[in-house]
Amino acid sequence: MLERYEELIHADNDFIAGNAKRVLAIAEEHPILREGFSEFSVFKTHEKEIEGILQDAFNPLLTQNEIKTAALPFYNFVFNPSERFKSILKSAGEDFELEIRNMPTEQTYIIACSIILNFCYGYSLNFKRPFFYEIPDEHGVMHYYKILYNADFTEIKPKPGAPKITQADYDELIDNFDNIDLWKEKFPPNSYEFEGFIISNMFDVTDDQSISNIKSGLIKEVKGKDRNFLNNFQEIFRSLLGLKSIKVGFSMYVKETDSFERVYGVGVNSYLLNELETAHCSDALCNWSYNQLLVEKKYFSVSDVKRALAKNDKQPPHIKVLDQQNIQSAIFAPIANENGLMGILEIVSEKPKVLNSINANKLEDVMPFIESAIERSKTEEANLIEAVIQKECTSIHSSVYWRFVEEAKSYIRAQTNKNESATFKKITFDNVYPLYGQIDVKGSSDARNSATQKDLLLQLNLAKKILQKSIDEKNLPIYEQVMFQVSEFGKDLTTNFKVDSEHEISLYLKNEIKPIFELIAKTQQALQPDIEDYFNKIDSDLGVIYYYRKHYDDTVKLINRNMSSLLDEKQIEAQRMYPHFFERFKTDGVEHNMYIGESITKEDSFDMLYLYNLRLWQLQVMCEMENQYYHGQHEYPTALEVASMILVFNQPLSVRFRMDEKRFDVDGTYNARYEVVKKRVDKAFIKGTEERITQAGKITIVYSQKEDEAEYVRYIKFLQSKNVLADDLEFIELEDLQGVTGLKALRVSLLYHKDHDEKNFYTYDDLMTTIAS
């Protein structure tokens, strides 16, 4: 800078030349300012002289308005600041530390080296980026200041011994910006000197930066667990409006029901709904505000809630709900696209008049970004809902999902190419080996019928007692006839329970007994407690006593849940061994299908060894499921027995995805035999007997080929050596099923491990004896 002034001494303009002499006189009196220094203390001791030298760059006439300071490169150190800059720092508070917001510490060294490449070696590198200061005001509202540097008064000098940068070095460096070790190798620390200072001119870009931050925040994918999202979003709006006291909320609009509902996942509040989960728009808004937001799609403000309530006798619902939350001013802005309203942006404050129609205009610049984000959010929500439906309601397992992706891509390409005959082709997998197993509640029909009989008999007996008391007090012939009918129903239940008995008796109790008891309660006060007790025992949804049946149903649900959970958990291990298709179904127990083969894996890697491994895994898991059930049986409301079965099919088959049923099924007439066997075999009898092939405490393996028998005998011997199965293996023949002959089975008892102690093993009979005692 002093060198520039030495040139200005010879200027034609006397005023410029005279000013240059003034500056140089200061430097002559204080040589350190020309020679240079490295101690920060000099800035303090020569503060007045430095101000005099920098007077032209820092015009005192503009100091109250310009945001300006001198600084040292790569240090958060400033000197000779303008009065406006001093005022900004003072408002930020004594604890505030000035720091460039987007200058990562680890990149400072590399940026310095990039500057050296430009200044010392002439390589044209465009490393310039916009830099900002984030400085809060006295109210805590964040302001953003963009920094523009003037580096006219800096110089960079290599020290003796500094390595010279070659073209090869440069070529390597430009491909390794993040490799700090490489940059330090080419530019060792303390090998260059920066001399001079820079002038920083700053501009308040809070509005522009707030809009940019809103856009960036909305573009980012917001995860449901990101609880900081709302706080960050509110801070951005506070900066945009210059108000610390505001809060931001959203209400989503549901067109189908013309209602608002709150947003879930990121802690977003709704000040329009307050504590409600959802509300009809007509209940949340008055006619005028409804028309403004939903019809005109225009924003409006409420600058003073108390005054608005006092002026309007009808108390508009949106004003009233604000007052209930101690909100005194608010802005409501519709978020809409060409398809209509998507939601309402709510900006609120507990202070009156701080939000009004004037500052509401600032929303004009940010609403397009918010609308775009909400539109994207709705699309993502729809996709998520679709994904959940696909996961919960269809059978597209992850192992075969790739095939659906391929076909979907082909279908989309055909549509894009205007192919009118584009169709989603049939999804099939050929030459796959099936595995099927089930753990089923044994005698489930009898158990449920027994529970039904108990419930109905209990209700009929309660009804008889009330009717008898009523007859004793007030003998009406009609009551005797009803009591006779109730007694007849009770006899039929115990001697001749039929399929339609439950429906017939339940209808009679609801349509005949209920009205009579309601009449008795009104006319015979003494029987009111008995009738109240009767109705208290009745399930409100079913209209009948649902006690024993509930125990049965709850037990089946628990069996399904616990067995399914174990099977799903074990499936994770099996998929790691080798990928295969898997699906399970809940019936009166849990059934599962598996298919394994080359066409499913998408890789040329299938070997029969993987099939044998999966069969052994299946047998082991079925044994483990049995163990878990019987050792947890005491936790179930009703004592039920379960029986396990595995079906072995020797030949590979083809499966296809049925689009109408959204599930996989075998493909072709020959393969249909497998499905027939699956549906009928568990009810089959041992040939020449009335004994079912499935039995509690035993696992049954159904097969048709001799090689399958030999294979599973090996597995059974292996599990017997591990004390998983007992030494009572049976070889049995099945009675002929409709269309299926020649089936055989292996049946063997399970050993149950007490308290997970593998040294103690029990047969099913031992276990039942222990439980009974």
PDB file of N, CA and C in Angstrom, residues 405-448:
ATOM      1  N   VAL A 405     -38.079 -56.043 -10.971  1.00  0.00           N
ATOM      2  CA  VAL A 405     -37.444 -54.794 -11.409  1.00  0.00           C
ATOM      3  C   VAL A 405     -37.113 -54.863 -12.885  1.00  0.00           C
ATOM      4  N   GLU A 406     -36.551 -55.990 -13.319  1.00  0.00           N
ATOM      5  CA  GLU A 406     -36.198 -56.151 -14.733  1.00  0.00           C
ATOM      6  C   GLU A 406     -37.433 -56.028 -15.628  1.00  0.00           C
ATOM      7  N   GLU A 407     -38.502 -56.694 -15.241  1.00  0.00           N
ATOM      8  CA  GLU A 407     -39.705 -56.665 -16.062  1.00  0.00           C
ATOM      9  C   GLU A 407     -40.341 -55.278 -16.053  1.00  0.00           C
ATOM     10  N   ALA A 408     -40.296 -54.599 -14.875  1.00  0.00           N
ATOM     11  CA  ALA A 408     -40.843 -53.235 -14.788  1.00  0.00           C
ATOM     12  C   ALA A 408     -40.072 -52.296 -15.715  1.00  0.00           C
ATOM     13  N   LYS A 409     -38.737 -52.435 -15.753  1.00  0.00           N
ATOM     14  CA  LYS A 409     -37.926 -51.602 -16.643  1.00  0.00           C
ATOM     15  C   LYS A 409     -38.289 -51.848 -18.108  1.00  0.00           C
ATOM     16  N   SER A 410     -38.454 -53.118 -18.464  1.00  0.00           N
ATOM     17  CA  SER A 410     -38.831 -53.455 -19.845  1.00  0.00           C
ATOM     18  C   SER A 410     -40.185 -52.866 -20.198  1.00  0.00           C
ATOM     19  N   TYR A 411     -41.108 -52.940 -19.247  1.00  0.00           N
ATOM     20  CA  TYR A 411     -42.450 -52.409 -19.461  1.00  0.00           C
ATOM     21  C   TYR A 411     -42.424 -50.896 -19.651  1.00  0.00           C
ATOM     22  N   ILE A 412     -41.627 -50.201 -18.806  1.00  0.00           N
ATOM     23  CA  ILE A 412     -41.516 -48.735 -18.906  1.00  0.00           C
ATOM     24  C   ILE A 412     -40.860 -48.339 -20.226  1.00  0.00           C
ATOM     25  N   ARG A 413     -39.814 -49.084 -20.627  1.00  0.00           N
ATOM     26  CA  ARG A 413     -39.151 -48.787 -21.904  1.00  0.00           C
ATOM     27  C   ARG A 413     -40.121 -48.930 -23.060  1.00  0.00           C
ATOM     28  N   ALA A 414     -40.942 -49.977 -23.016  1.00  0.00           N
ATOM     29  CA  ALA A 414     -41.914 -50.201 -24.088  1.00  0.00           C
ATOM     30  C   ALA A 414     -42.937 -49.073 -24.134  1.00  0.00           C
ATOM     31  N   GLN A 415     -43.378 -48.608 -22.952  1.00  0.00           N
ATOM     32  CA  GLN A 415     -44.328 -47.497 -22.910  1.00  0.00           C
ATOM     33  C   GLN A 415     -43.688 -46.207 -23.411  1.00  0.00           C
ATOM     34  N   THR A 416     -42.424 -45.985 -23.036  1.00  0.00           N
ATOM     35  CA  THR A 416     -41.702 -44.778 -23.463  1.00  0.00           C
ATOM     36  C   THR A 416     -41.555 -44.735 -24.973  1.00  0.00           C
ATOM     37  N   ASN A 417     -41.381 -45.917 -25.570  1.00  0.00           N
ATOM     38  CA  ASN A 417     -41.227 -46.011 -27.033  1.00  0.00           C
ATOM     39  C   ASN A 417     -42.569 -46.054 -27.763  1.00  0.00           C
ATOM     40  N   LYS A 418     -43.638 -45.672 -27.027  1.00  0.00           N
ATOM     41  CA  LYS A 418     -44.985 -45.598 -27.602  1.00  0.00           C
ATOM     42  C   LYS A 418     -45.463 -46.940 -28.137  1.00  0.00           C
ATOM     43  N   ASN A 419     -45.041 -48.005 -27.486  1.00  0.00           N
ATOM     44  CA  ASN A 419     -45.474 -49.339 -27.884  1.00  0.00           C
ATOM     45  C   ASN A 419     -46.844 -49.605 -27.275  1.00  0.00           C
ATOM     46  N   GLU A 420     -47.874 -49.573 -28.106  1.00  0.00           N
ATOM     47  CA  GLU A 420     -49.250 -49.704 -27.601  1.00  0.00           C
ATOM     48  C   GLU A 420     -49.534 -51.090 -27.044  1.00  0.00           C
ATOM     49  N   SER A 421     -48.735 -52.083 -27.450  1.00  0.00           N
ATOM     50  CA  SER A 421     -48.966 -53.453 -26.980  1.00  0.00           C
ATOM     51  C   SER A 421     -48.123 -53.780 -25.745  1.00  0.00           C
ATOM     52  N   ALA A 422     -47.574 -52.749 -25.098  1.00  0.00           N
ATOM     53  CA  ALA A 422     -46.727 -52.974 -23.916  1.00  0.00           C
ATOM     54  C   ALA A 422     -47.537 -53.649 -22.814  1.00  0.00           C
ATOM     55  N   THR A 423     -47.023 -54.769 -22.324  1.00  0.00           N
ATOM     56  CA  THR A 423     -47.676 -55.492 -21.236  1.00  0.00           C
ATOM     57  C   THR A 423     -46.630 -55.930 -20.219  1.00  0.00           C
ATOM     58  N   PHE A 424     -47.070 -56.089 -18.992  1.00  0.00           N
ATOM     59  CA  PHE A 424     -46.192 -56.604 -17.940  1.00  0.00           C
ATOM     60  C   PHE A 424     -46.209 -58.123 -18.061  1.00  0.00           C
ATOM     61  N   LYS A 425     -45.094 -58.683 -18.511  1.00  0.00           N
ATOM     62  CA  LYS A 425     -45.050 -60.109 -18.835  1.00  0.00           C
ATOM     63  C   LYS A 425     -45.088 -60.988 -17.587  1.00  0.00           C
ATOM     64  N   LYS A 426     -45.425 -62.234 -17.833  1.00  0.00           N
ATOM     65  CA  LYS A 426     -45.553 -63.212 -16.752  1.00  0.00           C
ATOM     66  C   LYS A 426     -44.196 -63.441 -16.082  1.00  0.00           C
ATOM     67  N   ILE A 427     -44.192 -63.433 -14.741  1.00  0.00           N
ATOM     68  CA  ILE A 427     -42.974 -63.679 -13.972  1.00  0.00           C
ATOM     69  C   ILE A 427     -42.946 -65.161 -13.594  1.00  0.00           C
ATOM     70  N   THR A 428     -41.963 -65.891 -14.113  1.00  0.00           N
ATOM     71  CA  THR A 428     -41.859 -67.320 -13.794  1.00  0.00           C
ATOM     72  C   THR A 428     -40.423 -67.660 -13.405  1.00  0.00           C
ATOM     73  N   PHE A 429     -40.301 -68.702 -12.609  1.00  0.00           N
ATOM     74  CA  PHE A 429     -38.998 -69.251 -12.245  1.00  0.00           C
ATOM     75  C   PHE A 429     -39.046 -70.755 -12.489  1.00  0.00           C
ATOM     76  N   ASP A 430     -38.197 -71.214 -13.388  1.00  0.00           N
ATOM     77  CA  ASP A 430     -38.204 -72.622 -13.784  1.00  0.00           C
ATOM     78  C   ASP A 430     -37.145 -73.408 -13.021  1.00  0.00           C
ATOM     79  N   ASN A 431     -37.399 -74.736 -12.932  1.00  0.00           N
ATOM     80  CA  ASN A 431     -36.429 -75.660 -12.339  1.00  0.00           C
ATOM     81  C   ASN A 431     -36.008 -75.252 -10.928  1.00  0.00           C
ATOM     82  N   VAL A 432     -37.003 -74.989 -10.083  1.00  0.00           N
ATOM     83  CA  VAL A 432     -36.718 -74.694  -8.680  1.00  0.00           C
ATOM     84  C   VAL A 432     -37.238 -75.842  -7.818  1.00  0.00           C
ATOM     85  N   TYR A 433     -36.576 -76.084  -6.711  1.00  0.00           N
ATOM     86  CA  TYR A 433     -36.952 -77.170  -5.811  1.00  0.00           C
ATOM     87  C   TYR A 433     -37.791 -76.608  -4.670  1.00  0.00           C
ATOM     88  N   PRO A 434     -38.981 -77.194  -4.436  1.00  0.00           N
ATOM     89  CA  PRO A 434     -39.860 -76.677  -3.378  1.00  0.00           C
ATOM     90  C   PRO A 434     -39.587 -77.332  -2.025  1.00  0.00           C
ATOM     91  N   LEU A 435     -39.803 -76.570  -0.961  1.00  0.00           N
ATOM     92  CA  LEU A 435     -39.789 -77.095   0.396  1.00  0.00           C
ATOM     93  C   LEU A 435     -41.023 -76.543   1.095  1.00  0.00           C
ATOM     94  N   TYR A 436     -41.713 -77.418   1.833  1.00  0.00           N
ATOM     95  CA  TYR A 436     -42.936 -76.990   2.519  1.00  0.00           C
ATOM     96  C   TYR A 436     -42.937 -77.555   3.928  1.00  0.00           C
ATOM     97  N   GLY A 437     -43.363 -76.745   4.883  1.00  0.00           N
ATOM     98  CA  GLY A 437     -43.483 -77.211   6.258  1.00  0.00           C
ATOM     99  C   GLY A 437     -44.611 -76.494   6.968  1.00  0.00           C
ATOM    100  N   GLN A 438     -45.109 -77.113   8.025  1.00  0.00           N
ATOM    101  CA  GLN A 438     -46.165 -76.473   8.814  1.00  0.00           C
ATOM    102  C   GLN A 438     -46.090 -76.943  10.257  1.00  0.00           C
ATOM    103  N   ILE A 439     -46.412 -76.043  11.168  1.00  0.00           N
ATOM    104  CA  ILE A 439     -46.655 -76.396  12.559  1.00  0.00           C
ATOM    105  C   ILE A 439     -48.089 -75.967  12.827  1.00  0.00           C
ATOM    106  N   ASP A 440     -48.961 -76.933  13.091  1.00  0.00           N
ATOM    107  CA  ASP A 440     -50.395 -76.697  13.065  1.00  0.00           C
ATOM    108  C   ASP A 440     -51.023 -77.058  14.404  1.00  0.00           C
ATOM    109  N   VAL A 441     -52.059 -76.319  14.785  1.00  0.00           N
ATOM    110  CA  VAL A 441     -52.811 -76.650  16.003  1.00  0.00           C
ATOM    111  C   VAL A 441     -53.585 -77.931  15.751  1.00  0.00           C
ATOM    112  N   LYS A 442     -53.328 -78.915  16.570  1.00  0.00           N
ATOM    113  CA  LYS A 442     -53.965 -80.226  16.387  1.00  0.00           C
ATOM    114  C   LYS A 442     -55.380 -80.212  16.964  1.00  0.00           C
ATOM    115  N   GLY A 443     -56.321 -80.657  16.151  1.00  0.00           N
ATOM    116  CA  GLY A 443     -57.717 -80.671  16.598  1.00  0.00           C
ATOM    117  C   GLY A 443     -58.267 -79.280  16.807  1.00  0.00           C
ATOM    118  N   SER A 444     -57.907 -78.332  15.942  1.00  0.00           N
ATOM    119  CA  SER A 444     -58.309 -76.940  16.124  1.00  0.00           C
ATOM    120  C   SER A 444     -59.832 -76.777  16.036  1.00  0.00           C
ATOM    121  N   SER A 445     -60.473 -77.529  15.133  1.00  0.00           N
ATOM    122  CA  SER A 445     -61.932 -77.416  14.998  1.00  0.00           C
ATOM    123  C   SER A 445     -62.638 -77.879  16.267  1.00  0.00           C
ATOM    124  N   ASP A 446     -62.171 -78.999  16.814  1.00  0.00           N
ATOM    125  CA  ASP A 446     -62.784 -79.511  18.045  1.00  0.00           C
ATOM    126  C   ASP A 446     -62.565 -78.540  19.201  1.00  0.00           C
ATOM    127  N   ALA A 447     -61.362 -77.963  19.264  1.00  0.00           N
ATOM    128  CA  ALA A 447     -61.050 -77.031  20.361  1.00  0.00           C
ATOM    129  C   ALA A 447     -61.930 -75.794  20.285  1.00  0.00           C
ATOM    130  N   ARG A 448     -62.119 -75.272  19.069  1.00  0.00           N
ATOM    131  CA  ARG A 448     -62.951 -74.073  18.950  1.00  0.00           C
ATOM    132  C   ARG A 448     -64.419 -74.405  19.215  1.00  0.00           C
TER     133      ARG A 448
END
